[in-house]
Amino acid sequence: MDQPKIALITGASSGIGMASARWFAEQGWSLVLWARRIERLKELQGVLAQQVGNRLEIWVDQVDVRLDAQVQRAFASLPPSLQNVDLLLNNAGLSQGLKAVHESNQEDADRVLDTNIKGLVNVSRAVVPGMKTRGQGQVIHVSSTAGKEVYPGGGIYCASKFAVEAIAKTMRHELLPFGIKVGTVSPGMVETEFSLVRFKGDAEKAASTYQGLEPLRPEDVAEAIGFMATRPDHVQIADLLLMPRAQAGSGAVHRVDS
Ligand code: 8X3
């Protein structure tokens, strides 16, 4: 039997990351799951292990992608059987607040830019050299509709996702000679902890984001990522943009009173 493929997923403790972990485990991939919330990862590891038995390796580690030393240590400490990563899913990301650029909070801005941009670069720096040496692999960065269009209050978050798009395109050029696929998946509104984190735990505000419309579920995005990762070898999906039926773009949503 072929060796299971290996996916390394950041931000795997919730939302799109967690749904993707489930999707890939169901498809028989071994997993390296990173997030800050290790207890949640361990719980997920237990659930997945029950589902897939001991056919697959599921490795979890506490990693804050903003901290390069932590990222490099976590990658160096992978067991040899999990070092040849086939798919890097750079998913860890967040938003903080919904304030105009000139009113934004410096700490919030640092957190968003450090996680969404520098974190993704830190992880790529750890994982991609091995892919390059092997001449094989795929990188999928989680972008957003916010990486295509801006909206008032989204300045810093949109800037971070525009940067993700620039980094992904650059990497696709850089890695072209080595046969490594690089793409972005760009979801619109997805019901995850995204809004709860953006509004710092204000559940009412978070819920109002999705009021009167049916947002994407994390599983919908995981399926799109799975599609990108399971194309024939010669097919490279550069970007997959998806949104709910009730959304036409950043800030353009159709709500129905319930
Ligand atoms: C999240 C989408 O519309 O909240 O990536 O910016 S949006």
mmCIF file of C-alpha atoms and ligand atoms in Angstrom:
data_model
loop_
_atom_site.group_PDB
_atom_site.id
_atom_site.type_symbol
_atom_site.label_atom_id
_atom_site.label_comp_id
_atom_site.label_asym_id
_atom_site.label_seq_id
_atom_site.Cartn_x
_atom_site.Cartn_y
_atom_site.Cartn_z
ATOM 1 C CA MET A 1 0.000 0.000 0.000
ATOM 2 C CA ASP A 2 1.139 3.535 -0.749
ATOM 3 C CA GLN A 3 2.429 5.582 2.167
ATOM 4 C CA PRO A 4 -0.218 8.046 3.424
ATOM 5 C CA LYS A 5 0.357 11.590 2.265
ATOM 6 C CA ILE A 6 1.212 14.162 4.917
ATOM 7 C CA ALA A 7 -0.531 17.496 5.487
ATOM 8 C CA LEU A 8 0.790 20.129 7.891
ATOM 9 C CA ILE A 9 -2.010 22.456 9.002
ATOM 10 C CA THR A 10 -1.581 25.607 11.067
ATOM 11 C CA GLY A 11 -4.384 27.051 13.157
ATOM 12 C CA ALA A 12 -5.810 23.545 13.340
ATOM 13 C CA SER A 13 -7.610 23.941 16.671
ATOM 14 C CA SER A 14 -10.773 25.481 15.200
ATOM 15 C CA GLY A 15 -12.654 26.631 12.127
ATOM 16 C CA ILE A 16 -11.266 25.983 8.658
ATOM 17 C CA GLY A 17 -8.085 24.406 10.066
ATOM 18 C CA MET A 18 -9.982 21.886 12.154
ATOM 19 C CA ALA A 19 -12.447 21.083 9.369
ATOM 20 C CA SER A 20 -9.526 20.554 7.010
ATOM 21 C CA ALA A 21 -7.839 18.223 9.505
ATOM 22 C CA ARG A 22 -11.018 16.137 9.558
ATOM 23 C CA TRP A 23 -11.316 16.185 5.756
ATOM 24 C CA PHE A 24 -7.744 15.026 5.190
ATOM 25 C CA ALA A 25 -7.923 12.374 7.919
ATOM 26 C CA GLU A 26 -11.071 10.975 6.309
ATOM 27 C CA GLN A 27 -9.180 10.804 3.020
ATOM 28 C CA GLY A 28 -6.378 8.825 4.653
ATOM 29 C CA TRP A 29 -3.720 11.524 5.052
ATOM 30 C CA SER A 30 -1.364 11.664 8.026
ATOM 31 C CA LEU A 31 -1.440 14.988 9.812
ATOM 32 C CA VAL A 32 0.788 17.463 11.558
ATOM 33 C CA LEU A 33 -1.476 19.883 13.408
ATOM 34 C CA TRP A 34 -0.197 23.106 14.919
ATOM 35 C CA ALA A 35 -2.000 25.738 16.982
ATOM 36 C CA ARG A 36 -1.551 27.731 20.161
ATOM 37 C CA ARG A 37 -4.369 25.920 21.950
ATOM 38 C CA ILE A 38 -2.739 22.541 22.564
ATOM 39 C CA GLU A 39 -5.597 21.158 24.700
ATOM 40 C CA ARG A 40 -7.987 21.577 21.801
ATOM 41 C CA LEU A 41 -5.510 19.959 19.442
ATOM 42 C CA LYS A 42 -5.137 16.979 21.747
ATOM 43 C CA GLU A 43 -8.886 16.613 21.879
ATOM 44 C CA LEU A 44 -9.051 16.701 18.079
ATOM 45 C CA GLN A 45 -6.191 14.205 17.888
ATOM 46 C CA GLY A 46 -8.186 11.831 20.095
ATOM 47 C CA VAL A 47 -11.347 12.174 18.021
ATOM 48 C CA LEU A 48 -9.503 11.671 14.739
ATOM 49 C CA ALA A 49 -7.526 8.717 16.100
ATOM 50 C CA GLN A 50 -10.810 7.020 17.016
ATOM 51 C CA GLN A 51 -12.105 7.620 13.501
ATOM 52 C CA VAL A 52 -9.088 6.452 11.569
ATOM 53 C CA GLY A 53 -7.522 3.991 14.023
ATOM 54 C CA ASN A 54 -3.753 3.543 13.813
ATOM 55 C CA ARG A 55 -3.603 3.676 10.007
ATOM 56 C CA LEU A 56 -2.475 7.287 10.139
ATOM 57 C CA GLU A 57 -0.076 9.338 12.199
ATOM 58 C CA ILE A 58 -1.566 12.412 13.801
ATOM 59 C CA TRP A 59 0.987 14.661 15.446
ATOM 60 C CA VAL A 60 0.056 17.780 17.382
ATOM 61 C CA ASP A 61 2.237 20.559 18.717
ATOM 62 C CA GLN A 62 1.764 23.906 20.419
ATOM 63 C CA VAL A 63 2.981 26.527 18.005
ATOM 64 C CA ASP A 64 2.437 30.249 17.804
ATOM 65 C CA VAL A 65 3.327 30.933 14.176
ATOM 66 C CA ARG A 66 4.396 34.485 15.068
ATOM 67 C CA LEU A 67 7.400 33.083 16.902
ATOM 68 C CA ASP A 68 9.912 31.917 14.352
ATOM 69 C CA ALA A 69 12.064 30.016 16.867
ATOM 70 C CA GLN A 70 9.014 28.072 17.991
ATOM 71 C CA VAL A 71 8.065 27.268 14.405
ATOM 72 C CA GLN A 72 11.548 26.062 13.488
ATOM 73 C CA ARG A 73 11.801 23.998 16.698
ATOM 74 C CA ALA A 74 8.417 22.378 16.070
ATOM 75 C CA PHE A 75 9.371 21.462 12.539
ATOM 76 C CA ALA A 76 12.782 20.116 13.585
ATOM 77 C CA SER A 77 11.136 17.946 16.244
ATOM 78 C CA LEU A 78 8.828 16.118 13.843
ATOM 79 C CA PRO A 79 9.398 12.374 13.727
ATOM 80 C CA PRO A 80 11.260 11.387 10.521
ATOM 81 C CA SER A 81 8.117 9.680 9.218
ATOM 82 C CA LEU A 82 6.311 13.040 9.129
ATOM 83 C CA GLN A 83 9.050 15.305 7.835
ATOM 84 C CA ASN A 84 8.322 14.909 4.113
ATOM 85 C CA VAL A 85 5.282 17.143 4.090
ATOM 86 C CA ASP A 86 3.198 16.867 0.905
ATOM 87 C CA LEU A 87 0.810 19.714 1.686
ATOM 88 C CA LEU A 88 1.358 22.811 3.758
ATOM 89 C CA LEU A 89 -1.927 24.502 4.632
ATOM 90 C CA ASN A 90 -1.061 27.937 5.966
ATOM 91 C CA ASN A 91 -4.353 28.580 7.699
ATOM 92 C CA ALA A 92 -3.516 30.350 10.987
ATOM 93 C CA GLY A 93 -4.909 33.858 10.800
ATOM 94 C CA LEU A 94 -7.190 36.317 12.518
ATOM 95 C CA SER A 95 -8.698 39.752 12.545
ATOM 96 C CA GLN A 96 -8.918 42.231 15.419
ATOM 97 C CA GLY A 97 -11.505 44.978 15.561
ATOM 98 C CA LEU A 98 -13.337 46.766 12.791
ATOM 99 C CA LYS A 99 -11.938 50.252 13.106
ATOM 100 C CA ALA A 100 -10.880 52.791 10.514
ATOM 101 C CA VAL A 101 -7.148 52.684 9.824
ATOM 102 C CA HIS A 102 -6.536 56.026 11.565
ATOM 103 C CA GLU A 103 -8.394 54.797 14.652
ATOM 104 C CA SER A 104 -6.897 51.335 14.776
ATOM 105 C CA ASN A 105 -5.163 49.988 17.833
ATOM 106 C CA GLN A 106 -1.444 49.371 17.434
ATOM 107 C CA GLU A 107 -1.409 46.089 19.358
ATOM 108 C CA ASP A 108 -4.291 44.761 17.273
ATOM 109 C CA ALA A 109 -2.556 45.750 14.067
ATOM 110 C CA ASP A 110 0.683 44.055 15.169
ATOM 111 C CA ARG A 111 -1.134 40.878 16.092
ATOM 112 C CA VAL A 112 -2.931 40.666 12.737
ATOM 113 C CA LEU A 113 0.092 41.501 10.623
ATOM 114 C CA ASP A 114 2.454 39.297 12.657
ATOM 115 C CA THR A 115 0.147 36.284 12.484
ATOM 116 C CA ASN A 116 -1.303 36.565 8.999
ATOM 117 C CA ILE A 117 1.841 37.632 7.166
ATOM 118 C CA LYS A 118 4.997 36.945 9.159
ATOM 119 C CA GLY A 119 3.581 33.745 10.668
ATOM 120 C CA LEU A 120 2.829 32.359 7.252
ATOM 121 C CA VAL A 121 6.333 33.252 6.107
ATOM 122 C CA ASN A 122 7.878 31.615 9.197
ATOM 123 C CA VAL A 123 6.064 28.360 8.504
ATOM 124 C CA SER A 124 6.907 28.459 4.802
ATOM 125 C CA ARG A 125 10.575 28.988 5.708
ATOM 126 C CA ALA A 126 10.478 25.816 7.795
ATOM 127 C CA VAL A 127 8.556 23.533 5.453
ATOM 128 C CA VAL A 128 9.274 24.572 1.866
ATOM 129 C CA PRO A 129 13.057 23.832 1.677
ATOM 130 C CA GLY A 130 12.322 20.106 2.091
ATOM 131 C CA MET A 131 9.711 20.245 -0.673
ATOM 132 C CA LYS A 132 12.238 21.994 -2.897
ATOM 133 C CA THR A 133 14.865 19.305 -2.259
ATOM 134 C CA ARG A 134 12.339 16.564 -3.020
ATOM 135 C CA GLY A 135 10.947 18.425 -6.053
ATOM 136 C CA GLN A 136 7.461 17.732 -4.815
ATOM 137 C CA GLY A 137 4.806 19.385 -2.669
ATOM 138 C CA GLN A 138 1.985 21.879 -2.493
ATOM 139 C CA VAL A 139 1.413 25.023 -0.470
ATOM 140 C CA ILE A 140 -2.076 26.413 0.062
ATOM 141 C CA HIS A 141 -2.350 29.747 1.820
ATOM 142 C CA VAL A 142 -5.716 30.691 3.279
ATOM 143 C CA SER A 143 -6.522 34.129 1.899
ATOM 144 C CA SER A 144 -9.977 35.722 1.809
ATOM 145 C CA THR A 145 -12.344 37.852 -0.229
ATOM 146 C CA ALA A 146 -10.563 40.487 1.884
ATOM 147 C CA GLY A 147 -7.442 39.687 -0.162
ATOM 148 C CA LYS A 148 -9.252 40.894 -3.287
ATOM 149 C CA GLU A 149 -11.341 43.864 -2.119
ATOM 150 C CA VAL A 150 -11.298 46.234 0.822
ATOM 151 C CA TYR A 151 -14.098 47.385 3.110
ATOM 152 C CA PRO A 152 -14.322 50.140 5.726
ATOM 153 C CA GLY A 153 -12.912 48.916 9.031
ATOM 154 C CA GLY A 154 -11.068 46.071 7.332
ATOM 155 C CA GLY A 155 -7.925 48.015 6.415
ATOM 156 C CA ILE A 156 -5.332 46.119 8.430
ATOM 157 C CA TYR A 157 -6.951 42.718 7.904
ATOM 158 C CA CYS A 158 -7.380 43.370 4.162
ATOM 159 C CA ALA A 159 -3.764 44.550 3.965
ATOM 160 C CA SER A 160 -2.668 41.282 5.560
ATOM 161 C CA LYS A 161 -4.668 39.229 3.065
ATOM 162 C CA PHE A 162 -3.467 41.322 0.088
ATOM 163 C CA ALA A 163 0.021 40.478 1.367
ATOM 164 C CA VAL A 164 -0.869 36.786 1.507
ATOM 165 C CA GLU A 165 -1.882 37.003 -2.158
ATOM 166 C CA ALA A 166 1.410 38.716 -3.051
ATOM 167 C CA ILE A 167 3.421 36.126 -1.145
ATOM 168 C CA ALA A 168 1.528 33.247 -2.744
ATOM 169 C CA LYS A 169 2.036 34.618 -6.261
ATOM 170 C CA THR A 170 5.715 35.245 -5.583
ATOM 171 C CA MET A 171 6.199 31.748 -4.200
ATOM 172 C CA ARG A 172 4.473 30.249 -7.246
ATOM 173 C CA HIS A 173 7.088 31.947 -9.441
ATOM 174 C CA GLU A 174 9.984 31.056 -7.155
ATOM 175 C CA LEU A 175 9.007 27.406 -6.838
ATOM 176 C CA LEU A 176 8.078 26.899 -10.485
ATOM 177 C CA PRO A 177 11.386 25.223 -11.391
ATOM 178 C CA PHE A 178 10.982 22.757 -8.522
ATOM 179 C CA GLY A 179 7.532 21.413 -9.386
ATOM 180 C CA ILE A 180 5.882 22.760 -6.244
ATOM 181 C CA LYS A 181 2.303 23.972 -6.531
ATOM 182 C CA VAL A 182 1.322 27.166 -4.704
ATOM 183 C CA GLY A 183 -2.182 28.539 -4.412
ATOM 184 C CA THR A 184 -4.642 30.450 -2.300
ATOM 185 C CA VAL A 185 -8.105 29.576 -1.143
ATOM 186 C CA SER A 186 -10.143 32.734 -0.682
ATOM 187 C CA PRO A 187 -13.341 32.379 1.296
ATOM 188 C CA GLY A 188 -15.893 35.079 2.019
ATOM 189 C CA MET A 189 -18.025 34.836 5.138
ATOM 190 C CA VAL A 190 -17.469 31.599 7.030
ATOM 191 C CA GLU A 191 -19.075 30.896 10.388
ATOM 192 C CA THR A 192 -16.085 30.161 12.603
ATOM 193 C CA GLU A 193 -14.622 31.868 15.643
ATOM 194 C CA PHE A 194 -13.387 34.542 13.214
ATOM 195 C CA SER A 195 -15.978 37.158 14.192
ATOM 196 C CA LEU A 196 -15.845 36.241 17.870
ATOM 197 C CA VAL A 197 -12.084 36.863 17.793
ATOM 198 C CA ARG A 198 -12.486 40.017 15.686
ATOM 199 C CA PHE A 199 -14.941 41.405 18.263
ATOM 200 C CA LYS A 200 -12.884 40.083 21.202
ATOM 201 C CA GLY A 201 -15.479 37.723 22.607
ATOM 202 C CA ASP A 202 -18.573 39.892 22.028
ATOM 203 C CA ALA A 203 -20.909 37.064 20.988
ATOM 204 C CA GLU A 204 -23.783 39.364 20.091
ATOM 205 C CA LYS A 205 -21.697 41.435 17.686
ATOM 206 C CA ALA A 206 -20.179 38.276 16.240
ATOM 207 C CA ALA A 207 -23.607 36.737 15.651
ATOM 208 C CA SER A 208 -24.887 39.914 13.960
ATOM 209 C CA THR A 209 -22.255 39.421 11.232
ATOM 210 C CA TYR A 210 -24.167 36.375 10.021
ATOM 211 C CA GLN A 211 -27.690 37.528 10.800
ATOM 212 C CA GLY A 212 -30.187 37.048 7.999
ATOM 213 C CA LEU A 213 -27.873 35.034 5.791
ATOM 214 C CA GLU A 214 -26.412 31.577 5.613
ATOM 215 C CA PRO A 215 -22.624 31.814 5.794
ATOM 216 C CA LEU A 216 -20.222 29.169 4.536
ATOM 217 C CA ARG A 217 -19.450 26.407 6.979
ATOM 218 C CA PRO A 218 -15.792 25.568 7.692
ATOM 219 C CA GLU A 219 -16.492 22.197 6.069
ATOM 220 C CA ASP A 220 -17.381 23.946 2.794
ATOM 221 C CA VAL A 221 -13.951 25.562 2.735
ATOM 222 C CA ALA A 222 -12.217 22.341 3.787
ATOM 223 C CA GLU A 223 -13.831 20.603 0.837
ATOM 224 C CA ALA A 224 -12.533 23.310 -1.516
ATOM 225 C CA ILE A 225 -9.041 22.912 -0.044
ATOM 226 C CA GLY A 226 -9.350 19.151 -0.429
ATOM 227 C CA PHE A 227 -10.277 19.649 -4.075
ATOM 228 C CA MET A 228 -7.180 21.781 -4.640
ATOM 229 C CA ALA A 229 -4.978 19.190 -2.958
ATOM 230 C CA THR A 230 -6.279 16.184 -4.855
ATOM 231 C CA ARG A 231 -6.080 17.335 -8.477
ATOM 232 C CA PRO A 232 -3.989 15.287 -10.881
ATOM 233 C CA ASP A 233 -0.290 15.983 -10.593
ATOM 234 C CA HIS A 234 -0.183 18.311 -13.620
ATOM 235 C CA VAL A 235 -3.057 20.526 -12.403
ATOM 236 C CA GLN A 236 -2.319 23.574 -10.245
ATOM 237 C CA ILE A 237 -5.209 25.584 -8.790
ATOM 238 C CA ALA A 238 -3.790 29.057 -8.282
ATOM 239 C CA ASP A 239 -6.782 30.456 -6.430
ATOM 240 C CA LEU A 240 -10.180 29.256 -5.387
ATOM 241 C CA LEU A 241 -12.570 32.083 -4.477
ATOM 242 C CA LEU A 242 -15.760 31.045 -2.726
ATOM 243 C CA MET A 243 -18.493 32.794 -0.804
ATOM 244 C CA PRO A 244 -22.007 32.150 0.417
ATOM 245 C CA ARG A 245 -24.879 32.531 -2.047
ATOM 246 C CA ALA A 246 -25.872 35.596 -0.029
ATOM 247 C CA GLN A 247 -22.557 37.392 -0.668
ATOM 248 C CA ALA A 248 -21.244 39.038 -3.847
ATOM 249 C CA GLY A 249 -17.969 40.370 -2.454
ATOM 250 C CA SER A 250 -16.430 42.058 0.578
ATOM 251 C CA GLY A 251 -19.198 43.964 2.352
ATOM 252 C CA ALA A 252 -21.804 43.059 -0.298
ATOM 253 C CA VAL A 253 -24.271 40.767 1.388
ATOM 254 C CA HIS A 254 -27.974 40.118 1.000
ATOM 255 C CA ARG A 255 -29.774 39.681 4.323
ATOM 256 C CA VAL A 256 -33.293 38.436 4.795
ATOM 257 C CA ASP A 257 -35.185 39.337 7.970
ATOM 258 C CA SER A 258 -35.865 36.258 10.002
HETATM 259 C C1 8X3 B 1 -13.036 36.895 6.301
HETATM 260 C C2 8X3 B 1 -13.971 37.485 5.325
HETATM 261 O O1 8X3 B 1 -15.567 39.405 4.846
HETATM 262 O O2 8X3 B 1 -15.019 39.030 7.157
HETATM 263 O O3 8X3 B 1 -11.850 36.480 5.718
HETATM 264 O O4 8X3 B 1 -13.376 39.978 5.679
HETATM 265 S S1 8X3 B 1 -14.489 39.041 5.780
#
